[in-house]
Coordinates of C-alpha atoms and ligand atoms in Angstrom, one line a residue:
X15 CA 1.0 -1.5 24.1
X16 CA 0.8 -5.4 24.4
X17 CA 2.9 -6.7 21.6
X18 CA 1.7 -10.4 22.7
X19 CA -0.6 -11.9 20.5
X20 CA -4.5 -13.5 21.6
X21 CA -4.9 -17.0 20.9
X22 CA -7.1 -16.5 18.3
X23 CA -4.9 -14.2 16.1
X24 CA -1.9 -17.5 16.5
X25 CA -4.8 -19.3 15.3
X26 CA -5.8 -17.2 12.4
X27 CA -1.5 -16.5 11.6
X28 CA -1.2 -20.2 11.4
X29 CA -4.1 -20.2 8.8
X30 CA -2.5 -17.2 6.6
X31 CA 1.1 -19.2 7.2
X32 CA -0.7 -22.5 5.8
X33 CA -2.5 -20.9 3.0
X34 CA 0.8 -18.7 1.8
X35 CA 2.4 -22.4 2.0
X36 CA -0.4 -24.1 -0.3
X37 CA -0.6 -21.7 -2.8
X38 CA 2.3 -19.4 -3.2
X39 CA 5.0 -20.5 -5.8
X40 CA 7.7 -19.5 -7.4
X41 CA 5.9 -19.0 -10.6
X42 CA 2.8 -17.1 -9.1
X43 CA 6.3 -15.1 -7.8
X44 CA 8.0 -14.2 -11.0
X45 CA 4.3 -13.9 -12.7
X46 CA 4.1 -10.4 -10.2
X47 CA 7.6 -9.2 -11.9
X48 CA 6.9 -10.3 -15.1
X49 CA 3.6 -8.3 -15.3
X50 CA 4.4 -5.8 -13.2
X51 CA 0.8 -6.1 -11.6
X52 CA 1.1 -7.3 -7.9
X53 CA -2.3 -9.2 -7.7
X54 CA -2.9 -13.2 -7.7
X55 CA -6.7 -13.9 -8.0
X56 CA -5.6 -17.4 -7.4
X57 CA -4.4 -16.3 -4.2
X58 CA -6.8 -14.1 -3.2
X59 CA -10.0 -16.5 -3.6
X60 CA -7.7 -18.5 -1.8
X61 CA -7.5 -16.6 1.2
X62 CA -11.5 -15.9 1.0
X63 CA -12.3 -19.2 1.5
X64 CA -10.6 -19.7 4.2
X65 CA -12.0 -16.6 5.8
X66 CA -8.9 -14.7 5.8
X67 CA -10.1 -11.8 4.1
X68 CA -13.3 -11.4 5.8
X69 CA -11.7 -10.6 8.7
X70 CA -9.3 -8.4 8.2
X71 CA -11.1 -5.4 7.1
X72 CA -10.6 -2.7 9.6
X73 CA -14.2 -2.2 11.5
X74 CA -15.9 -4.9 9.8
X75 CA -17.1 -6.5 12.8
X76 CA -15.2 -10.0 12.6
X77 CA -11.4 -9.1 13.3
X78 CA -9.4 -6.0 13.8
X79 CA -6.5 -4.2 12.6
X80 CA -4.5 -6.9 14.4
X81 CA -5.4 -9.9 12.4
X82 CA -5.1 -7.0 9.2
X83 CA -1.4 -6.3 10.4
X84 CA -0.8 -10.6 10.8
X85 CA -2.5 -11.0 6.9
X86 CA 0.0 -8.6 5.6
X87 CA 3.0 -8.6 7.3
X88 CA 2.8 -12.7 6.7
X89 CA 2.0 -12.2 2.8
X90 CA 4.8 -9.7 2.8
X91 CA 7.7 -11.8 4.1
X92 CA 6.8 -14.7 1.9
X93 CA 7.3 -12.2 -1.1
X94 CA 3.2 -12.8 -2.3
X95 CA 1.7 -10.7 -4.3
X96 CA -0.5 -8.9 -2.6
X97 CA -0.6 -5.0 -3.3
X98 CA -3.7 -5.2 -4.6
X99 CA -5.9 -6.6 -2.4
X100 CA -4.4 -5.2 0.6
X101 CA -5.8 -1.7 -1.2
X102 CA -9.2 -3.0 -1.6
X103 CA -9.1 -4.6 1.8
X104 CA -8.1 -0.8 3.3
X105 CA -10.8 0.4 1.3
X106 CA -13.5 -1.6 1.9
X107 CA -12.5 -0.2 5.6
X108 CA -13.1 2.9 4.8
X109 CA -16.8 2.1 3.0
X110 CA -18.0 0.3 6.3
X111 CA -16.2 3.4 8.4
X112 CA -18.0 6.1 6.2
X113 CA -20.3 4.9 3.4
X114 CA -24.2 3.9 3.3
X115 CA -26.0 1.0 3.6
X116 CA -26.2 0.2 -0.3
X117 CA -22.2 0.8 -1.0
X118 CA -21.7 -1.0 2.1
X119 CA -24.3 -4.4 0.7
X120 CA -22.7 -3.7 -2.8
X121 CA -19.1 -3.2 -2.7
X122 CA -17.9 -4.8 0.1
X123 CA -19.2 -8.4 -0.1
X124 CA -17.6 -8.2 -3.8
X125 CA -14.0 -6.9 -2.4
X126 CA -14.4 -10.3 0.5
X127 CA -14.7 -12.7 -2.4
X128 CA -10.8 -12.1 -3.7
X129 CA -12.1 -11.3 -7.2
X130 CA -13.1 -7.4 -7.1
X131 CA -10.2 -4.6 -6.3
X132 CA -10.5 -1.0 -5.5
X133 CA -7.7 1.6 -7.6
X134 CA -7.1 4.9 -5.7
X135 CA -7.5 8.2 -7.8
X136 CA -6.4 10.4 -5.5
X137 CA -3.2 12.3 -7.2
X138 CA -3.2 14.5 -10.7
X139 CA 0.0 15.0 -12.7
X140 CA 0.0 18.5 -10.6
X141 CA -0.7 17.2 -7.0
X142 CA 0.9 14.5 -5.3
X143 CA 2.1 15.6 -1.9
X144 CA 0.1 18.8 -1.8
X145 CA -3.2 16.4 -3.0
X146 CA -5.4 18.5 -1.2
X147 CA -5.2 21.4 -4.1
X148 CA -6.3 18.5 -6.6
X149 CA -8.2 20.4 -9.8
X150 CA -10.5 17.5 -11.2
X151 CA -13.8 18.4 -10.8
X152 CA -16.9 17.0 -10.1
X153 CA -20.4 19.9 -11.1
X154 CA -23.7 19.0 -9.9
X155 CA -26.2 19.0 -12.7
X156 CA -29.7 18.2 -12.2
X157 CA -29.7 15.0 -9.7
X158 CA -26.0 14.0 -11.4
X159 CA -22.8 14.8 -10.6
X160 CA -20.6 15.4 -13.9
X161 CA -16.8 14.6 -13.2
X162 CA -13.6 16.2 -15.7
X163 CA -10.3 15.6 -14.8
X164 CA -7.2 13.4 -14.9
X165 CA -5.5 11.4 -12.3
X166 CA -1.6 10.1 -12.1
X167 CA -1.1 7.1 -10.6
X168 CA -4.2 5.3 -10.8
X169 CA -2.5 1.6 -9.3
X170 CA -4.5 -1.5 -10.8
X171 CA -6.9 0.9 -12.8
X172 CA -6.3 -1.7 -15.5
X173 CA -7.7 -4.8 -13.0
X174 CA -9.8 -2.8 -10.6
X175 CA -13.8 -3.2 -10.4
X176 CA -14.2 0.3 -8.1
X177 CA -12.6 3.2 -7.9
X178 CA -12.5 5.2 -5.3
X179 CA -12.3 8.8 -6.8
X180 CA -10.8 12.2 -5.2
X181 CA -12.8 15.4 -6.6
X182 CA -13.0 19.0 -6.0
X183 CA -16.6 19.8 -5.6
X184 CA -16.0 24.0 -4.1
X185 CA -13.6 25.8 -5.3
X186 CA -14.3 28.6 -3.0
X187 CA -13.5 27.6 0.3
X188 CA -10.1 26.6 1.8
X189 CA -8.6 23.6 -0.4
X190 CA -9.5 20.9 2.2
X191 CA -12.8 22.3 2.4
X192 CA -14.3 21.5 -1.2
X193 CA -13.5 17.8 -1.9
X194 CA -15.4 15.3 -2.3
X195 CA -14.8 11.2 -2.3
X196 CA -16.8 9.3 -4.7
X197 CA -16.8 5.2 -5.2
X198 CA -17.4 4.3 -8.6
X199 CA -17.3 1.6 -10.9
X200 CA -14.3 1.2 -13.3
X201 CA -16.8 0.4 -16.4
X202 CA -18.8 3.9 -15.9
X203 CA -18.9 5.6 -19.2
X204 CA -15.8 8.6 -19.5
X205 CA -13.5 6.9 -17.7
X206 CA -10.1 5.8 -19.3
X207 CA -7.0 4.1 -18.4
X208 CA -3.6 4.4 -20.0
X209 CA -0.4 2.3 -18.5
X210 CA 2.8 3.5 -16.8
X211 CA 5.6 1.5 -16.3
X212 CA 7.9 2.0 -13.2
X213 CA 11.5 1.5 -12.1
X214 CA 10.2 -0.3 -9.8
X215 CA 8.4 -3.0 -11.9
X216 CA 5.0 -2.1 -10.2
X217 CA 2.7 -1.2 -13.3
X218 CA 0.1 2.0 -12.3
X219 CA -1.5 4.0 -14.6
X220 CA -3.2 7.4 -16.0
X221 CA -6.5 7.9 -15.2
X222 CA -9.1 10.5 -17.3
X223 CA -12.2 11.5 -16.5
X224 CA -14.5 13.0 -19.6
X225 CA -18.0 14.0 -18.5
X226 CA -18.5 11.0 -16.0
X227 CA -21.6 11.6 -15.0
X228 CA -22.4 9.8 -11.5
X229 CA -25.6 10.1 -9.2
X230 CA -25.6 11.1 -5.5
X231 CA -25.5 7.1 -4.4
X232 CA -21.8 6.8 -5.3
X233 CA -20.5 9.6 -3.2
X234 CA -18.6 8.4 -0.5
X235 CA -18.9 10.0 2.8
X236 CA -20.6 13.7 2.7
X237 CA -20.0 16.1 0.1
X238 CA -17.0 18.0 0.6
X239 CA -16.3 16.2 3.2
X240 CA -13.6 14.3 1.2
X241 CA -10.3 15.4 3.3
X242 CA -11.5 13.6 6.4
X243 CA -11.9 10.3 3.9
X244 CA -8.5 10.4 2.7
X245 CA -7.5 10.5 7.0
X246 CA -9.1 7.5 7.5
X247 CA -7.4 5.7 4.1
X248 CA -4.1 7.0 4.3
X249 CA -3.6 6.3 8.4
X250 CA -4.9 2.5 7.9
X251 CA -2.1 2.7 4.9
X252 CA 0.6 3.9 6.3
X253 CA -0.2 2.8 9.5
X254 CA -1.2 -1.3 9.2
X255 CA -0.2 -2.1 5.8
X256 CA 2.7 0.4 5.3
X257 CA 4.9 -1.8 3.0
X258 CA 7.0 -2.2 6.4
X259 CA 8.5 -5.7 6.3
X260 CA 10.3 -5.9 3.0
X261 CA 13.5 -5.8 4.1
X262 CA 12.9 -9.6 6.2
X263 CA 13.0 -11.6 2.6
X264 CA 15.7 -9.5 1.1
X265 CA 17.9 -10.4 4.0
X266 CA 16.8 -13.8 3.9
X267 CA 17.8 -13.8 -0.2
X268 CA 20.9 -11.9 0.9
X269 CA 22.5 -14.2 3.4
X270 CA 21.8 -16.8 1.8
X271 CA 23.7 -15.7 -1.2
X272 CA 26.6 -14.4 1.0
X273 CA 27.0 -17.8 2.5
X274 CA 26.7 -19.7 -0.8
X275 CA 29.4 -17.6 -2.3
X276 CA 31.8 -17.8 1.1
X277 CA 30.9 -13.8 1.9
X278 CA 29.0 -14.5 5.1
X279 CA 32.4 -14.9 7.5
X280 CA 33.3 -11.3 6.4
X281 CA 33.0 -9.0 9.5
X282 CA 31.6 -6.1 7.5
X283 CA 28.8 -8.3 6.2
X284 CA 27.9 -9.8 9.0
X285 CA 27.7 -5.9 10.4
X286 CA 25.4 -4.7 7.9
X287 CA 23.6 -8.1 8.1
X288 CA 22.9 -7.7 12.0
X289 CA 22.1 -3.9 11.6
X290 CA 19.3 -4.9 8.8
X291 CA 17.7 -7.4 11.2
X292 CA 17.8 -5.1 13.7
X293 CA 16.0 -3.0 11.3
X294 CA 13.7 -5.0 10.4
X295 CA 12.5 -6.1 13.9
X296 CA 12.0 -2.2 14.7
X297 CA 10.1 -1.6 11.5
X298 CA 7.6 -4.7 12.3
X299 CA 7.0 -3.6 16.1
X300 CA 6.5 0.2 15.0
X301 CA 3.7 -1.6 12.5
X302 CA 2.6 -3.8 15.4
X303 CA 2.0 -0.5 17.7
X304 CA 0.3 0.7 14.4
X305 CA -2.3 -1.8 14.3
X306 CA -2.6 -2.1 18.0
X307 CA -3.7 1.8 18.3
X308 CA -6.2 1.1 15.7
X309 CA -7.5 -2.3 17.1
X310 CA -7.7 0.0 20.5
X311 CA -10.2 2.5 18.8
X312 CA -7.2 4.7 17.9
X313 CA -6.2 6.5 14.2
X314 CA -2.8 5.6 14.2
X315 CA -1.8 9.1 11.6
X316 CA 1.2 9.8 13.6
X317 CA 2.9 6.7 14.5
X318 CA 1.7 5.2 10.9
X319 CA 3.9 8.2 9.1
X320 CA 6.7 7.4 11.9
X321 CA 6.6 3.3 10.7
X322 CA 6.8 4.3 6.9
X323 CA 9.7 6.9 6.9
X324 CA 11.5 4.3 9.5
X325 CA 10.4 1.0 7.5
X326 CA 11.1 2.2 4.2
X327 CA 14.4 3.7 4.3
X328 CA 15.8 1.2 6.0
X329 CA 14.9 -1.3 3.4
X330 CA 16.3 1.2 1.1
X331 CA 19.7 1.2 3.0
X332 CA 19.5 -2.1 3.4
X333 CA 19.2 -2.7 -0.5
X334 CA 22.3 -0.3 -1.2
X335 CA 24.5 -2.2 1.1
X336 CA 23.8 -5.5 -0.1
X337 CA 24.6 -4.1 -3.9
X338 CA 27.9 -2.5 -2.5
X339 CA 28.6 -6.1 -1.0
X340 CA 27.5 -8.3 -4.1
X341 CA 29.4 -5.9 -6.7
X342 CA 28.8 -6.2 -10.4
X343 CA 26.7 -9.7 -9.5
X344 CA 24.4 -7.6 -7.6
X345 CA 23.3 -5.6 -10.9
X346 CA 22.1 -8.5 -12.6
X347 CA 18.2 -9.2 -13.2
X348 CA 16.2 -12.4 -12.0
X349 CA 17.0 -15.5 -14.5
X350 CA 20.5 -13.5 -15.5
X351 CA 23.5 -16.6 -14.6
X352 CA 25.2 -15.6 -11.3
X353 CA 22.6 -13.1 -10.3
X354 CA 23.5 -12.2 -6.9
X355 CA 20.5 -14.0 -4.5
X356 CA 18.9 -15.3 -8.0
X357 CA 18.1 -11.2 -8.8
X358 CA 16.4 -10.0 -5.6
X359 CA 18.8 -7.6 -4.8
X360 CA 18.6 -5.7 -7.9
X361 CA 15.5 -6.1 -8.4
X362 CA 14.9 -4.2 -4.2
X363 CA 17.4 -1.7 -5.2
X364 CA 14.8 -0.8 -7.6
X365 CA 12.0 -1.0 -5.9
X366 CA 12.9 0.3 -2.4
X367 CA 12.8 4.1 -3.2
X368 CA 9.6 3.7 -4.8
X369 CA 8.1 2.3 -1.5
X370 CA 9.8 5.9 0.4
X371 CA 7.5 7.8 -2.2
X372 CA 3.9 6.0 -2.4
X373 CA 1.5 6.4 0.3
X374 CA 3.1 9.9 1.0
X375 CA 7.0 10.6 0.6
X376 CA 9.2 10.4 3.2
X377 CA 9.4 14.2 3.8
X378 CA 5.6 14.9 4.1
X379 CA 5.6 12.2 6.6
X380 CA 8.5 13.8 8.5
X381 CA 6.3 16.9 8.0
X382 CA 3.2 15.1 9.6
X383 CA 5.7 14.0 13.1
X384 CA 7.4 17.4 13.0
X385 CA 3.8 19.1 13.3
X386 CA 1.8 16.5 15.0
X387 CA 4.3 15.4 17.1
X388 CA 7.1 18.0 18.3
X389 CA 4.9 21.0 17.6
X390 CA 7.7 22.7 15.0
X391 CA 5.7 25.7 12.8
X392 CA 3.5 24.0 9.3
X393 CA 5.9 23.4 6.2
X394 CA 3.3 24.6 4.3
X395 CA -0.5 26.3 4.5
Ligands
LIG425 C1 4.6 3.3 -8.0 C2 3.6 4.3 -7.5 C3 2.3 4.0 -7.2 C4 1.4 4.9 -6.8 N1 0.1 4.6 -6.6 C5 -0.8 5.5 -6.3 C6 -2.2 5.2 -6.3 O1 -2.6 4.1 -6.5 N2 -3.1 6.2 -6.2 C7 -2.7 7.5 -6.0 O2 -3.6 8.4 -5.9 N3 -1.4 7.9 -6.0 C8 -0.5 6.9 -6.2 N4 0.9 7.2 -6.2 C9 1.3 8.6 -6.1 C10 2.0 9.0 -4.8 O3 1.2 9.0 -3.7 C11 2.7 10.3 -5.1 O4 3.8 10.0 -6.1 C12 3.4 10.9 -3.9 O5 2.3 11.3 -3.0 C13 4.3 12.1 -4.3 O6 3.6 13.0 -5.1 P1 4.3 13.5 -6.5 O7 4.8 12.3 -7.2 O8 3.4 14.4 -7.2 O9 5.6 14.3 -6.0 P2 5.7 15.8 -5.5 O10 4.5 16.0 -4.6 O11 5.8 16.7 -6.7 O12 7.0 15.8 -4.7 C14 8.3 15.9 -5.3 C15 9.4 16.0 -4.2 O13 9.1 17.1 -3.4 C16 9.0 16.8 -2.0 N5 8.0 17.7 -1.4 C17 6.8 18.0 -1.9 N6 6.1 18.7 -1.0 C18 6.9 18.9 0.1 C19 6.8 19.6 1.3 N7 5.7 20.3 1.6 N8 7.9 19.6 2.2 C20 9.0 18.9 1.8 N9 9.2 18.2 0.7 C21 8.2 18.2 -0.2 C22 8.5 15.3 -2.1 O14 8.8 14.7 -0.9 C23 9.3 14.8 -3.3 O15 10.6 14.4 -2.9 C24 1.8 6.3 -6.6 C25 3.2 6.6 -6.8 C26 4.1 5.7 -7.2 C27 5.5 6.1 -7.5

């Protein structure tokens, strides 16, 4: 593992640090929380011009999982939004990993522009964790495919151009055996979105699928070949873009506060302080490794599930600690007088446990290093 950085990468953080600097404000900030939808088109053409996007799509030829690591990990600390195109970055991955010439000339040049995003209909209102037992279906008829079903959690269906599209094709071979990946349109006919609201502010959706009928072209990868699909996703997002360096702005917001308010001499809160840096330097060189592996022709699935569980729980201990410390200040909401650090810390005690349950809980990633890893017996068949 070299954790030291090429030249060129420097040279391409300094142009993510100087476009986060041009074009990130407060207000694009409080717009994210205020909607509830973590996408700035502003920002993200932004970043296309000045190349950034191009080349941080995993395999595309023009950067690797490095500079994809820098791009987010950057965008992360300055507290951007930038959920959503960090999806349809990872996906547009996976469409030059698996998908043919014509998704590959259609979708991605849309997804490098900053203006088209990818939603992720992988789990049902039944299946989350266990998403390879999934129930919608998709029934070859003639040349078409015909697609019933509902998904849960369909982030940014209300924004996204393509959606990439989790089905059950055969139901009569082992679970992992009959799926099938398809990447569709948002505007195909069948398809509707209704909105869910989360603790966490982060708007998703439900997703329903009423006779969609689709040709051959928009299957992704082979039929029923949909499991190994979902591999590649979910190890470039746990692994690369994993959420993993929340905690760095929250202790910035934090300290600040403390010393503001005359808490930052108190030897307990300068404990927890050091112990969240500490943290937060571990979380961002597990990621580093992450995207390392996969810049070395690697999959990182083990060590990205080991950079999640570790990343996001220590933000979500970090975010308890700093409420204990701020009291009844730290329950107040951004724009409430004598918020503690102007909201943020109630607003990441919020949104910290969602992060330990999207992109795969914390216990089926424990699952994943118990198995893969130490060789204990499968949770579950
Ligand atoms: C804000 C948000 C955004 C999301 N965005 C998307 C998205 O864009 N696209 C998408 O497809 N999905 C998305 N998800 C869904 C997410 O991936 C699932 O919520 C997650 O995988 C858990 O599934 P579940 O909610 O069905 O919980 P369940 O699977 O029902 O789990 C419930 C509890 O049981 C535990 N558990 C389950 N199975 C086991 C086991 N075998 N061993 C030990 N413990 C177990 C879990 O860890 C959890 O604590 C999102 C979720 C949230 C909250």
């Amino acid at each position: 593992m070299d954790f030291a950085l090429p030249p060129h990468v420097e040279e391409y953080r300094d142009t993510v640090r100087r476009i986060i600097a041009e074009n990130v404000t407060p207000e694009m900030i409080d717009r994210q929380h205020e909607s509830g939808t973590f996408n700035s088109y502003e920002l993200n053409r932004a970043m296309a011009e000045a190349g950034l996007l191009e080349r941080a799509v995993p395999g595309l030829g023009k950067g690797d999982p490095i500079e994809l690591w820098v791009l987010f990990h950057e965008l992360e600390k300055s507290q951007a939004p930038y959920d959503s195109i960090s999806v349809a970055l990872m996906i547009a991955g996976v469409i030059n990993a698996v998908g043919t010439e014509e998704q590959k000339a259609l979708i991605i040049p849309s997804i490098l522009t900053g203006e088209a995003l990818v939603c992720m209909g992988y789990s049902e209102p039944d299946y989350g964790s266990d998403v390879a037992s999934i129930v919608t279906r998709a029934v070859k008829d003639g040349d078409e495919w015909v697609i019933n079903g509902a998904k849960m959690w369909t982030t940014m269906a209300h924004e996204a151009k393509w959606l990439i599209l989790l089905t059950r094709t055969n139901p009569d071979v082992p679970k992992h055996k009959g799926l099938t990946m398809f990447i569709l349109p948002m505007d195909t006919p069948g398809i509707t979105v209704e909105p869910v609201p989360t603790m966490g502010t982060e708007k998703t959706n439900a997703t329903f699928y009423d006779n969609v009928r689709v040709g051959d072209e928009w299957v992704l990868g082979q039929v029923d070949e949909g499991w190994r699909v979902m591999g590649v996703a979910l190890a470039f997002e746990r692994g690369v873009m994993g959420g993993t360096s929340v905690a760095t702005p929250l202790l910035r917001h934090f300290h600040d506060w403390a010393a503001h308010v005359g808490l930052a001499n108190d030897p307990l809160v300068r404990e927890r302080m050091a112990r969240v840096a500490i943290d937060a330097e571990v979380s961002k060189l597990l990621t580093q490794r992450c995207a390392w592996i996969a810049a070395s022709g690697g999959l990182p699935g083990l060590e990205g599930s080991m950079a999640k569980v570790f990343a996001t729980e220590s933000y979500q201990k970090a975010s308890r600690w700093f409420q204990q410390m701020a009291g009844p200040r730290g329950l107040l909401q951004f724009h409430e007088p004598d918020a503690a650090a102007d909201g943020w810390i109630e607003y990441d005690a919020r949104h910290s446990p969602v992060t330990t349950i999207y992109g795969g809980t914390s216990e089926i990633n424990r699952n994943n290093i118990a198995e893969r890893h130490l060789g204990l017996p499968k949770a579950r068949r």
